[in-house]
PDB file of C-alpha atoms in Angstrom:
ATOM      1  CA  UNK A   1       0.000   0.000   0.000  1.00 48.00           C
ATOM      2  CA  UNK A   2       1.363   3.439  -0.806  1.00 57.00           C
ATOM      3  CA  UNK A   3       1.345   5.532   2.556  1.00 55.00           C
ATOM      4  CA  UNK A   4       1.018   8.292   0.898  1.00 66.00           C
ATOM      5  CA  UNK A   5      -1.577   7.583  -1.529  1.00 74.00           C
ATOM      6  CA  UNK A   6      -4.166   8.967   0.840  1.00 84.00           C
ATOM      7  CA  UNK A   7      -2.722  11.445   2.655  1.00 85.00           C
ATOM      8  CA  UNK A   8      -5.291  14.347   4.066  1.00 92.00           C
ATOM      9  CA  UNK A   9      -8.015  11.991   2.116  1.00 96.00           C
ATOM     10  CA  UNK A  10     -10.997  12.756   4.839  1.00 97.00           C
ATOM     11  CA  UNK A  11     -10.107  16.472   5.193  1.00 97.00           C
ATOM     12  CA  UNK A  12      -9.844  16.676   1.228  1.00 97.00           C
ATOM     13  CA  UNK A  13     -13.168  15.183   0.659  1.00 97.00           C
ATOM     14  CA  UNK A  14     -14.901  17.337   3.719  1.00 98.00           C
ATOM     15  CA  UNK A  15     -13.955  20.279   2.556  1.00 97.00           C
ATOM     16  CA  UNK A  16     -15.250  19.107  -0.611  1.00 98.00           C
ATOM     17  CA  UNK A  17     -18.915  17.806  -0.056  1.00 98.00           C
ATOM     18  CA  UNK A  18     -19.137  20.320   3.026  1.00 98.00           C
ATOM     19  CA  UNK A  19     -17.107  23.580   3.136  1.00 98.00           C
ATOM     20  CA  UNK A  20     -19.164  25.027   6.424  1.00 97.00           C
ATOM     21  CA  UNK A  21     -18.320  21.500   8.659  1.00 98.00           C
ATOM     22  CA  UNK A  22     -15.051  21.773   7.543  1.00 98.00           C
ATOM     23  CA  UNK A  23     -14.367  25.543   8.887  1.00 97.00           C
ATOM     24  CA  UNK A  24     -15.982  23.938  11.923  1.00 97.00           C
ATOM     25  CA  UNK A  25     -13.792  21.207  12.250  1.00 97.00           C
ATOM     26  CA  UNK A  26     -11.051  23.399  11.507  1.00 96.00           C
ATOM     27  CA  UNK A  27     -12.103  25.997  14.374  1.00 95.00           C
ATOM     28  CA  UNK A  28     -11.710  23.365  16.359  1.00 95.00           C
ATOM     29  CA  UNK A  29      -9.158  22.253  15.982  1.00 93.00           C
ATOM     30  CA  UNK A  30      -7.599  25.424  16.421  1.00 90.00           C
ATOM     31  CA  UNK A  31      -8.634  25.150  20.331  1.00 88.00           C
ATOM     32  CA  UNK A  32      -7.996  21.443  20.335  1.00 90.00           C
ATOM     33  CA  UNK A  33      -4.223  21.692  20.174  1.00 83.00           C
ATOM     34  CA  UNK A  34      -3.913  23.600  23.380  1.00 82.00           C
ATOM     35  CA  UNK A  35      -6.210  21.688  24.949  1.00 85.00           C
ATOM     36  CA  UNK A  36      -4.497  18.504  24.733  1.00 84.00           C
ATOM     37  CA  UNK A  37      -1.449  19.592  25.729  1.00 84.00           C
ATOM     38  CA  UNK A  38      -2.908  19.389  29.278  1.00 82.00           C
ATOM     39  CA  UNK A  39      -2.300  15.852  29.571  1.00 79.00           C
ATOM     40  CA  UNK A  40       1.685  16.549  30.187  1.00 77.00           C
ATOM     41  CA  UNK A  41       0.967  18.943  33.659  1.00 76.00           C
ATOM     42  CA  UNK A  42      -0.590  14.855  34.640  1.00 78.00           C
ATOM     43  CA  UNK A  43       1.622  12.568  33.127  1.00 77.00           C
ATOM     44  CA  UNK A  44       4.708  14.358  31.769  1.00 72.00           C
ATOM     45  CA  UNK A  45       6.672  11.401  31.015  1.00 70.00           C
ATOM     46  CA  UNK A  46       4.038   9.901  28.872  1.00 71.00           C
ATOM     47  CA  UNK A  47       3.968   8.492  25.810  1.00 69.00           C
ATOM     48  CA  UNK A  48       2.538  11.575  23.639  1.00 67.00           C
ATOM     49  CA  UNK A  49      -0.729  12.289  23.298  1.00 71.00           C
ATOM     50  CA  UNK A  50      -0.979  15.697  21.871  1.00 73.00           C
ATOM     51  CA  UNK A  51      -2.367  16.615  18.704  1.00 81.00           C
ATOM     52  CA  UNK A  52       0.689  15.039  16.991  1.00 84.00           C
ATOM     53  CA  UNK A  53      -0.897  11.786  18.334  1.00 87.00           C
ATOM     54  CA  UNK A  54      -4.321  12.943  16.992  1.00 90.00           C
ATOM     55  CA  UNK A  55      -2.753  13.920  13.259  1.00 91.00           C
ATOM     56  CA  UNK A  56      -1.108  10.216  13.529  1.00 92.00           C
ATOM     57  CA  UNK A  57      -4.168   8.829  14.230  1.00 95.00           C
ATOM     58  CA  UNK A  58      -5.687  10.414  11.380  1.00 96.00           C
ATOM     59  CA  UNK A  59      -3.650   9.766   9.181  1.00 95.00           C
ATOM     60  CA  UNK A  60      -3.622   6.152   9.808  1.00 96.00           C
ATOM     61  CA  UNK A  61      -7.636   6.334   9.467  1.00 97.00           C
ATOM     62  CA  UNK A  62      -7.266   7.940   6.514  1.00 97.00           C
ATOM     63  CA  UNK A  63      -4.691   4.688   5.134  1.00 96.00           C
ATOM     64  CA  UNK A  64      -7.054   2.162   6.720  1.00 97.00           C
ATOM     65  CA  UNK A  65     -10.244   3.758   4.863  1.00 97.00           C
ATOM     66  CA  UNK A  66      -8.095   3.811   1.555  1.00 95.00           C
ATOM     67  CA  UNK A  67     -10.250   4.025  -1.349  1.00 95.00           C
ATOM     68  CA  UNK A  68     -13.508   3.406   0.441  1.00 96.00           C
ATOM     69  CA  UNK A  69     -13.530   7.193   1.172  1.00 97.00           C
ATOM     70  CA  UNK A  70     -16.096   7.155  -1.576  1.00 97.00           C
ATOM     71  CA  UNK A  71     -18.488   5.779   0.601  1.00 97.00           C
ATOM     72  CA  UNK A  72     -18.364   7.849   3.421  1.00 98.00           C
ATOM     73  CA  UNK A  73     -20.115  11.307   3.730  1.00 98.00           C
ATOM     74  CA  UNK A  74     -19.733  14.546   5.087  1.00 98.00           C
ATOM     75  CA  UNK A  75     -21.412  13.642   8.648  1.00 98.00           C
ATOM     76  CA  UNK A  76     -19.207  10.206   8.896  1.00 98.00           C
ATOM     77  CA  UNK A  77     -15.895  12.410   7.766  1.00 98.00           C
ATOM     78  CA  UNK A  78     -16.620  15.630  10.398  1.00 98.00           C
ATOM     79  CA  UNK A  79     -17.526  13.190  13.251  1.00 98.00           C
ATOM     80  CA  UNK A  80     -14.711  10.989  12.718  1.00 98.00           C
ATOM     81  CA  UNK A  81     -11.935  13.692  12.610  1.00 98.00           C
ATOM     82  CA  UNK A  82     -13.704  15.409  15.610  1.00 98.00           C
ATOM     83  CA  UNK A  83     -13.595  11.888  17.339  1.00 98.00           C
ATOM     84  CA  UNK A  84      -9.899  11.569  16.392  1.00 96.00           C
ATOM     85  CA  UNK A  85      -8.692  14.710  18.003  1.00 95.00           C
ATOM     86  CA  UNK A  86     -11.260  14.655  20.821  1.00 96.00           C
ATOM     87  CA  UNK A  87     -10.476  11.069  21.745  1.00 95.00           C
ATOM     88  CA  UNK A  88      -7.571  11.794  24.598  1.00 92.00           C
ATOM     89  CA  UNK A  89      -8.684  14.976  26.113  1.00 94.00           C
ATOM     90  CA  UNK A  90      -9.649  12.657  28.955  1.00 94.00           C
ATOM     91  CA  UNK A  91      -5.731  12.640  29.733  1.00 92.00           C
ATOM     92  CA  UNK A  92      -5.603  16.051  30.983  1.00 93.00           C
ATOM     93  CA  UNK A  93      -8.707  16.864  32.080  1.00 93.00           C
ATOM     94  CA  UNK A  94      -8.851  19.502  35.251  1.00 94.00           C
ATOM     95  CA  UNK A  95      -9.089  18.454  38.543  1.00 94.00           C
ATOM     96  CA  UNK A  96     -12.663  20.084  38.829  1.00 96.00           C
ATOM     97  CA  UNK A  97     -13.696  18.388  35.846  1.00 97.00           C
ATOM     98  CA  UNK A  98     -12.191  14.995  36.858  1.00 96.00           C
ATOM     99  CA  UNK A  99     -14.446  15.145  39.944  1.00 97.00           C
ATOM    100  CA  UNK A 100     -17.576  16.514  38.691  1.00 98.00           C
ATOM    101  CA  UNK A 101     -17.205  13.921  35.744  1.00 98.00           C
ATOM    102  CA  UNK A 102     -15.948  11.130  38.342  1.00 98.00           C
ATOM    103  CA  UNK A 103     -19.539  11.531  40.548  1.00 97.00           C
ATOM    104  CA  UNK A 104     -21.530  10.378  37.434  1.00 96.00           C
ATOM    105  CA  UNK A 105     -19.044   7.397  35.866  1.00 96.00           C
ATOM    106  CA  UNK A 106     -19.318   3.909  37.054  1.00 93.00           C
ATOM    107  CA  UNK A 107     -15.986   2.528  38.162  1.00 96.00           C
ATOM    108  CA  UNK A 108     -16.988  -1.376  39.088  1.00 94.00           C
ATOM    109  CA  UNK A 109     -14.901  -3.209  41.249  1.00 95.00           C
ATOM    110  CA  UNK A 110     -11.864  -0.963  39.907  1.00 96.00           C
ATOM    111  CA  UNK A 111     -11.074   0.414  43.195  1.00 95.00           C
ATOM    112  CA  UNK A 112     -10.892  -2.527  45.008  1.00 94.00           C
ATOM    113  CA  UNK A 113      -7.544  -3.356  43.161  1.00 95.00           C
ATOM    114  CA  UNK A 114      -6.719   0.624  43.326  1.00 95.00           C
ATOM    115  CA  UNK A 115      -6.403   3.610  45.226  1.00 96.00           C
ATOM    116  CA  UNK A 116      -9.102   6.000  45.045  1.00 92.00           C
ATOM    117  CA  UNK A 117      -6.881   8.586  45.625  1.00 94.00           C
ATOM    118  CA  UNK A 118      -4.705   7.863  42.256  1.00 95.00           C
ATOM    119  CA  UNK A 119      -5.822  10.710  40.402  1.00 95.00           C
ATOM    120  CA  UNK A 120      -3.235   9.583  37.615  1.00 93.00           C
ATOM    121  CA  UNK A 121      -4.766   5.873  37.461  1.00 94.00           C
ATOM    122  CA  UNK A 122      -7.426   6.552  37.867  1.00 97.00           C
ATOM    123  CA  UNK A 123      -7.366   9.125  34.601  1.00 94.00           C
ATOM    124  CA  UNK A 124      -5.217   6.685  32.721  1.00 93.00           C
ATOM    125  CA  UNK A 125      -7.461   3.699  32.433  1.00 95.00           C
ATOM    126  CA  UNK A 126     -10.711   5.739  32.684  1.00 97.00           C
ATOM    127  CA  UNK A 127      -9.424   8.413  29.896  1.00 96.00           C
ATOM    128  CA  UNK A 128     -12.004   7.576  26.731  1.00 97.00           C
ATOM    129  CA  UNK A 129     -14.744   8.013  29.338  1.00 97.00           C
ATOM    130  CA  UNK A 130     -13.399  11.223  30.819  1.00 97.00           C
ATOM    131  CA  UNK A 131     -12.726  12.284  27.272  1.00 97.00           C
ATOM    132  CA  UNK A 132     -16.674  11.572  26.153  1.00 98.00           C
ATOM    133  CA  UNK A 133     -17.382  13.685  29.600  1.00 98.00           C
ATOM    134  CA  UNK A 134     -15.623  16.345  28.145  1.00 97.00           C
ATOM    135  CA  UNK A 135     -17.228  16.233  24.929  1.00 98.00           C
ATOM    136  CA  UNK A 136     -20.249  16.359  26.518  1.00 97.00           C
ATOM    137  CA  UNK A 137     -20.055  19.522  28.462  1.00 97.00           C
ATOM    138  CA  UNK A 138     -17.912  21.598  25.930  1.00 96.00           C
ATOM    139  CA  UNK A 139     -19.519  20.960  23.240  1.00 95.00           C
ATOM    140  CA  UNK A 140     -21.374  24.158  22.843  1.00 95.00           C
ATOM    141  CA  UNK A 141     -17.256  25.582  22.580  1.00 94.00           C
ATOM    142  CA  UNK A 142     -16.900  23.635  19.585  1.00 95.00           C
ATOM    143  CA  UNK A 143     -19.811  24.503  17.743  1.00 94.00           C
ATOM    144  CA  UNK A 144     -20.626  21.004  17.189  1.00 97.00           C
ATOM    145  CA  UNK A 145     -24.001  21.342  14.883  1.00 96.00           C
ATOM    146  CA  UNK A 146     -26.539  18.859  16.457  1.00 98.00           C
ATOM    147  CA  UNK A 147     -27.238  17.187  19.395  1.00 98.00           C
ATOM    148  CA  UNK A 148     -26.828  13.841  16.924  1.00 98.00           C
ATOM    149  CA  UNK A 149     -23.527  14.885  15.851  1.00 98.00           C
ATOM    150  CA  UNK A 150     -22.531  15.501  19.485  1.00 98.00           C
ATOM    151  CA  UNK A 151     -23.580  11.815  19.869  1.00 98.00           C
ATOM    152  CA  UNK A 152     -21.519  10.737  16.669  1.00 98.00           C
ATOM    153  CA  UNK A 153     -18.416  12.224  17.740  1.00 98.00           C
ATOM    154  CA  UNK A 154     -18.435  11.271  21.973  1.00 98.00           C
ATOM    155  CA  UNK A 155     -19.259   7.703  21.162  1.00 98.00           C
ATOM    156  CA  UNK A 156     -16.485   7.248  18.065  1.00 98.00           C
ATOM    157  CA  UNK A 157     -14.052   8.886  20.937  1.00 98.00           C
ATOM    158  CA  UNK A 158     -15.114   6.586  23.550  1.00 98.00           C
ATOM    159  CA  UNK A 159     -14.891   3.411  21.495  1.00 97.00           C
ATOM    160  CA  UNK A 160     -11.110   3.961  20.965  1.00 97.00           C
ATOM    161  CA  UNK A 161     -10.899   1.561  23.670  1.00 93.00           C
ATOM    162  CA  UNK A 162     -12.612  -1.156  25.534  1.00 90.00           C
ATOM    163  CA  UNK A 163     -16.152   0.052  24.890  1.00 96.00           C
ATOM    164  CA  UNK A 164     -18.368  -3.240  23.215  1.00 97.00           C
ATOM    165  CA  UNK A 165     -18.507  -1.828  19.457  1.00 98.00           C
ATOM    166  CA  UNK A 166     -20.844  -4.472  18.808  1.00 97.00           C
ATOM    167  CA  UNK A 167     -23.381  -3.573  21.211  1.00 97.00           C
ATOM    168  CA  UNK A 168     -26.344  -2.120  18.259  1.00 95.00           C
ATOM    169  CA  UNK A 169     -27.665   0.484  21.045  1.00 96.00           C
ATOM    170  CA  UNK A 170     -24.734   2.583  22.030  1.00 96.00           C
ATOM    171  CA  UNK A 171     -23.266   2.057  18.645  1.00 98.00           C
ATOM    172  CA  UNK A 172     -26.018   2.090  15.894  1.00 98.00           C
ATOM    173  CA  UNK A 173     -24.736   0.898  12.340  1.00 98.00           C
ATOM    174  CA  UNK A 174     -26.885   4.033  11.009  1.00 98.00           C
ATOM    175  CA  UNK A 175     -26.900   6.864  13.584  1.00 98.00           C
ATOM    176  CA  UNK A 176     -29.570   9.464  11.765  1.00 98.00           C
ATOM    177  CA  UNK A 177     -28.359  13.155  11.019  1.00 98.00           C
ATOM    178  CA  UNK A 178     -30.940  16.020  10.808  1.00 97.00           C
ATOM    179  CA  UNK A 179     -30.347  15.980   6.962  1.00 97.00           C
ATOM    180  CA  UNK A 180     -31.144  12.434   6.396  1.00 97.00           C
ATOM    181  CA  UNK A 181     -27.574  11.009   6.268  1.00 98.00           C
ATOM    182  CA  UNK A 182     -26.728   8.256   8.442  1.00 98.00           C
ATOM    183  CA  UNK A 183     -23.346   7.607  10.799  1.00 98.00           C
ATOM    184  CA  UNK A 184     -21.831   4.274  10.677  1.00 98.00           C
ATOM    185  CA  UNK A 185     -20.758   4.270  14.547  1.00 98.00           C
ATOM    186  CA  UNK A 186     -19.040   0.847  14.755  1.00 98.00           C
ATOM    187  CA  UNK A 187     -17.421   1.633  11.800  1.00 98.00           C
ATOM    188  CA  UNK A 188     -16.038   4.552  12.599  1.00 98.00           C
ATOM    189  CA  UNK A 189     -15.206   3.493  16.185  1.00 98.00           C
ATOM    190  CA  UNK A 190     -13.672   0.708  14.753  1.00 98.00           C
ATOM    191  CA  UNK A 191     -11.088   2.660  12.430  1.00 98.00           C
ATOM    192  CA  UNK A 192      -9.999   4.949  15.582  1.00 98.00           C
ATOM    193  CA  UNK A 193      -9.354   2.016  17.839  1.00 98.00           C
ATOM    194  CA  UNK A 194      -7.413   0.628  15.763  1.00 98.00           C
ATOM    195  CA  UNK A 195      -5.445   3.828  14.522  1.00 97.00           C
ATOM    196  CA  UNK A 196      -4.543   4.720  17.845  1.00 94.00           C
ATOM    197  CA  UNK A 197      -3.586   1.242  18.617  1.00 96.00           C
ATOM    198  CA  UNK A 198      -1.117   0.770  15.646  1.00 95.00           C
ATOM    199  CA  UNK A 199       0.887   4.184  16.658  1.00 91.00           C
ATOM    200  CA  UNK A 200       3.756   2.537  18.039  1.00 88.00           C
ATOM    201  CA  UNK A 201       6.680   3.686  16.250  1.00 82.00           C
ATOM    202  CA  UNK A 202       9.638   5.736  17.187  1.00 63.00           C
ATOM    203  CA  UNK A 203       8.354   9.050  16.141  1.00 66.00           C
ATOM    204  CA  UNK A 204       5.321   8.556  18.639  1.00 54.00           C
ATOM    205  CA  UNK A 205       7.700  10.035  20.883  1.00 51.00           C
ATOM    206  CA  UNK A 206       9.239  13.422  19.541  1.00 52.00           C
ATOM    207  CA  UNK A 207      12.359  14.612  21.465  1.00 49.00           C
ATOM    208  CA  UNK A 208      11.162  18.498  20.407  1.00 45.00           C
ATOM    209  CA  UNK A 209       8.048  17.321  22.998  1.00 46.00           C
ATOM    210  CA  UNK A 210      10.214  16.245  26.563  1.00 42.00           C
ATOM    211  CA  UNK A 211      13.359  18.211  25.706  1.00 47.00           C
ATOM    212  CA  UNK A 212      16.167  17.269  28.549  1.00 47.00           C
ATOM    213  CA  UNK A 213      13.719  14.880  30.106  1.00 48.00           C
ATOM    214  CA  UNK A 214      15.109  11.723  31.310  1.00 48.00           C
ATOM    215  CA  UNK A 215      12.829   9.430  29.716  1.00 44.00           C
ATOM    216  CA  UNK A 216      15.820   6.542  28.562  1.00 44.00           C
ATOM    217  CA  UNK A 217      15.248   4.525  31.012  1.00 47.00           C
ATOM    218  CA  UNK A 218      11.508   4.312  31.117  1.00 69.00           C
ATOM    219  CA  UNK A 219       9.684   0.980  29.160  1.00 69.00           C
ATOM    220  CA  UNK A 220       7.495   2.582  26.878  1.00 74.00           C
ATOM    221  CA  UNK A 221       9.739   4.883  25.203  1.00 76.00           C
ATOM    222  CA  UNK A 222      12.281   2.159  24.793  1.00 82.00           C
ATOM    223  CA  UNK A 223       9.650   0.044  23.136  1.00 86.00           C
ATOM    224  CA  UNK A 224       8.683   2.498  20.831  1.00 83.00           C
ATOM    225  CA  UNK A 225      12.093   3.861  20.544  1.00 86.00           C
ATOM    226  CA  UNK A 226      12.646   0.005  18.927  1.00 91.00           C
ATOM    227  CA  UNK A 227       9.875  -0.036  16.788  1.00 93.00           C
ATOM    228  CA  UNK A 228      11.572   1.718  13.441  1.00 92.00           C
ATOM    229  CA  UNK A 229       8.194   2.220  11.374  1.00 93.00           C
ATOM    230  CA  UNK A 230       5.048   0.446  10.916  1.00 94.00           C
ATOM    231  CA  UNK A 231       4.013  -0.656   7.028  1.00 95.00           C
ATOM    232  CA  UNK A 232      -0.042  -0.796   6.667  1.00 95.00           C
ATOM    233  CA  UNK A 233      -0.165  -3.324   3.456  1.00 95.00           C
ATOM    234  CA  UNK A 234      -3.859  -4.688   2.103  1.00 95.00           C
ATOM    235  CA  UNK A 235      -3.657  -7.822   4.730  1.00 97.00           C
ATOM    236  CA  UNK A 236      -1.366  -7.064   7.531  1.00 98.00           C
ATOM    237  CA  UNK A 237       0.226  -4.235   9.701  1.00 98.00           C
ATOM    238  CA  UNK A 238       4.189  -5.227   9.583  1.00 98.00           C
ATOM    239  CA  UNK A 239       6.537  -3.888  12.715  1.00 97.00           C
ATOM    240  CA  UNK A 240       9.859  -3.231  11.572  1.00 96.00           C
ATOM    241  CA  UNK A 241      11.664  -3.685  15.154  1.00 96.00           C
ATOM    242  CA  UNK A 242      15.190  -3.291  16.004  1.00 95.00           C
ATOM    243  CA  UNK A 243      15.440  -7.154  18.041  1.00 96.00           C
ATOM    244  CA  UNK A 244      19.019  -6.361  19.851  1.00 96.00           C
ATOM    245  CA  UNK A 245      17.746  -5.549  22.948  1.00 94.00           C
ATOM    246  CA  UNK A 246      16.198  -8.962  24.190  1.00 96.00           C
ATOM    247  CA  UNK A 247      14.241  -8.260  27.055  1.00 94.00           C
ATOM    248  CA  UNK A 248      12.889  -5.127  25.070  1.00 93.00           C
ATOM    249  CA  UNK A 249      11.896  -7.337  21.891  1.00 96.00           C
ATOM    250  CA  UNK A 250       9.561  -9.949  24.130  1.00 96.00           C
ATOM    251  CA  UNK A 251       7.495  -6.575  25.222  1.00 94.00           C
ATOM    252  CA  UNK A 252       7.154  -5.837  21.911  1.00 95.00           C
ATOM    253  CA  UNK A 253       6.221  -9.213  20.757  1.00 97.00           C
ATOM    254  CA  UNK A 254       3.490  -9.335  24.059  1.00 95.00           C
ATOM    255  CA  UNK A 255       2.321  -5.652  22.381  1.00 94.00           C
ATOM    256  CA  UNK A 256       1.940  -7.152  18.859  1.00 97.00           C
ATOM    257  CA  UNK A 257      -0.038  -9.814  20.536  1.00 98.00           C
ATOM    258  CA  UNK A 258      -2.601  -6.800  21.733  1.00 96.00           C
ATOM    259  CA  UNK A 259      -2.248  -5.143  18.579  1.00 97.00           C
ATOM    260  CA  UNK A 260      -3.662  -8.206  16.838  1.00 98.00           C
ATOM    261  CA  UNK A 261      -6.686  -8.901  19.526  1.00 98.00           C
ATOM    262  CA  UNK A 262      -7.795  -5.332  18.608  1.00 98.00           C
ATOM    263  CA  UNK A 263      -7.453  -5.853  15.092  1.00 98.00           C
ATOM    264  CA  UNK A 264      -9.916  -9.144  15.524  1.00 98.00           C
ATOM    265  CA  UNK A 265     -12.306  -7.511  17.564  1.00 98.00           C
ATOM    266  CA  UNK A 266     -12.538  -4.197  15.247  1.00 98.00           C
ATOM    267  CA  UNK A 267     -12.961  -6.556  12.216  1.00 98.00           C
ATOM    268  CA  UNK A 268     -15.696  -8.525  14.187  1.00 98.00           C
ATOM    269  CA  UNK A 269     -17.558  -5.223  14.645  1.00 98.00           C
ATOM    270  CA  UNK A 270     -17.509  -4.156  11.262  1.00 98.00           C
ATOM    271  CA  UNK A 271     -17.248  -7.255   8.641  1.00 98.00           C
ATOM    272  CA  UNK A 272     -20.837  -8.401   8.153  1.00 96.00           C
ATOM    273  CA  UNK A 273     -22.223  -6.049  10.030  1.00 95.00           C
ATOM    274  CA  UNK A 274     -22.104  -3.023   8.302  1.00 98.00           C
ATOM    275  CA  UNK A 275     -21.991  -2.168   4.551  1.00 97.00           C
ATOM    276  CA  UNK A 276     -18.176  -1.525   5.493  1.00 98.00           C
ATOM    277  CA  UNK A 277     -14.334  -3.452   5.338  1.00 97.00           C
ATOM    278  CA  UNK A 278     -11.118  -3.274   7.385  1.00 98.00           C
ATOM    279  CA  UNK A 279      -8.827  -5.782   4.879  1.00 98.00           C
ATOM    280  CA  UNK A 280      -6.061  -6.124   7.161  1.00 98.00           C
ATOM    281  CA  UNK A 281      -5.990  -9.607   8.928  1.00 98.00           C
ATOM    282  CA  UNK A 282      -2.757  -9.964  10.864  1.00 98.00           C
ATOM    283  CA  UNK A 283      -0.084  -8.211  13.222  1.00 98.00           C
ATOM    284  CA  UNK A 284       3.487  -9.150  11.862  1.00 98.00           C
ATOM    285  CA  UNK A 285       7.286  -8.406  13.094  1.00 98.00           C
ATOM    286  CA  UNK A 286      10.032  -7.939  10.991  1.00 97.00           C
ATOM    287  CA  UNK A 287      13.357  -7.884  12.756  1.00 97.00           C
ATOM    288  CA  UNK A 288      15.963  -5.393  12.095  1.00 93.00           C
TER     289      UNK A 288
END
């Protein structure tokens, strides 16, 4: 697959069928890349989540989607960026919005393995929902056009992880817009779970972002420092990893493994389902 083939192939084709959602999406983004900055006063020696993430995230949505962008509209295309550079403002949300949005989230038996007062855990594994919180209550910031499309783009940020894509009532195959298009919500769920999932590579982690940091010696970076570039071909996603470090390379390896239970479960939420396609079937490593 050419990587480059498709490059900017959603914002293209938005700005084409829909000039006034794409000045919206690009107002917002405008406020977007401050925002998710915020995540570094929490976790500042974090694997990076600002809107580089979110324009690497996109951009592998826009490679996975390929030449099916023909078959998805102006609605689909607006909700999905939205959802791409919404989807980890969870990670640095305030502390007054982390409690008002904690009071109303069900947490399960999670504290009874965890601290309630780990603010930072607590944020970390609860982020998509804190992030569809957020959505929620700023939405009127972000002009978002309908309460449908506010829908559209909290649920395709919450299902970039663990959320039950399957399940037809929180994620309708043909959400209903006010002019009579529909939003293919697994779908699109589906293609952000997995973009955010594949972005694993070395340049996940920017020196220009941590500057004289000492991140060397934490895991994450030196997995992803490993991981020289990712290939997205018609049937596979192929890690080219640097294998000389061998305590580094079986992390990796347990990663791929994750990488390839989210590919299955995307594909089982899509293929069959709805009138949609994600071709790729396997998680490969190619040593260095």
């Amino acid at each position: 697959m050419d990587e480059y083939k498709h490059d900017f192939a959603m914002e293209r084709r938005l700005r084409a069928l829909d000039p006034e959602l794409h000045k919206r999406f690009t107002d917002a983004v405008f406020c977007l890349q401050r925002i998710l900055s915020n995540y570094q006063l929490i976790f500042p020696d974090y694997t990076d989540h600002t809107e580089l993430h979110s324009l690497t995230v996109i951009n592998f949505c826009n490679q996975l989607i390929g030449d099916g962008i023909g078959a998805l509209n102006a609605d689909e295309i607006y909700s999905l960026l939205m959802g791409c550079y919404f989807h980890d403002t969870g990670m640095g949300v305030t502390k007054k919005d982390y409690e008002e949005f904690s009071r109303e989230m069900e947490f399960g038996d999670f504290f009874d393995a965890n601290d309630p007062d780990d603010i930072k855990n607590t944020i970390r594994a609860y982020h998509h929902q804190y992030s569809w919180f957020f959505i929620r209550k700023y939405a009127d910031l972000f002009e978002l056009p309908s309460q449908e499309h506010l829908r559209a783009v909290a649920e395709i940020a919450l299902g970039h992880r663990r959320t039950d894509l399957k399940d037809e009532a929180e994620y309708p195959v043909a959400l209903k817009m006010p002019n009579g298009n529909t939003v293919c919500l697994p779908y699109l769920a589906a293609l952000i779970r997995l973009a955010d999932e594949i972005d694993v590579a070395s340049d996940r982690n920017s020196p220009l972002l941590y500057g004289d940091k000492e991140v060397a010696n934490i895991l994450s970076f030196n997995m992803h420092r490993a991981v020289h570039g990712l290939e997205i071909t018609e049937d596979a996603f192929t890690l080219a990893v640097d294998s000389s470090d061998a305590g580094i390379f079986e992390e990796i390896k347990k990663m791929a493994v994750k990488m390839q239970d989210t590919l299955d479960e995307c594909r089982a939420a899509v293929i069959g389902r709805t009138p949609h396609n994600i071709s790729q079937k396997k998680v490969l490593i190619r040593e260095l």
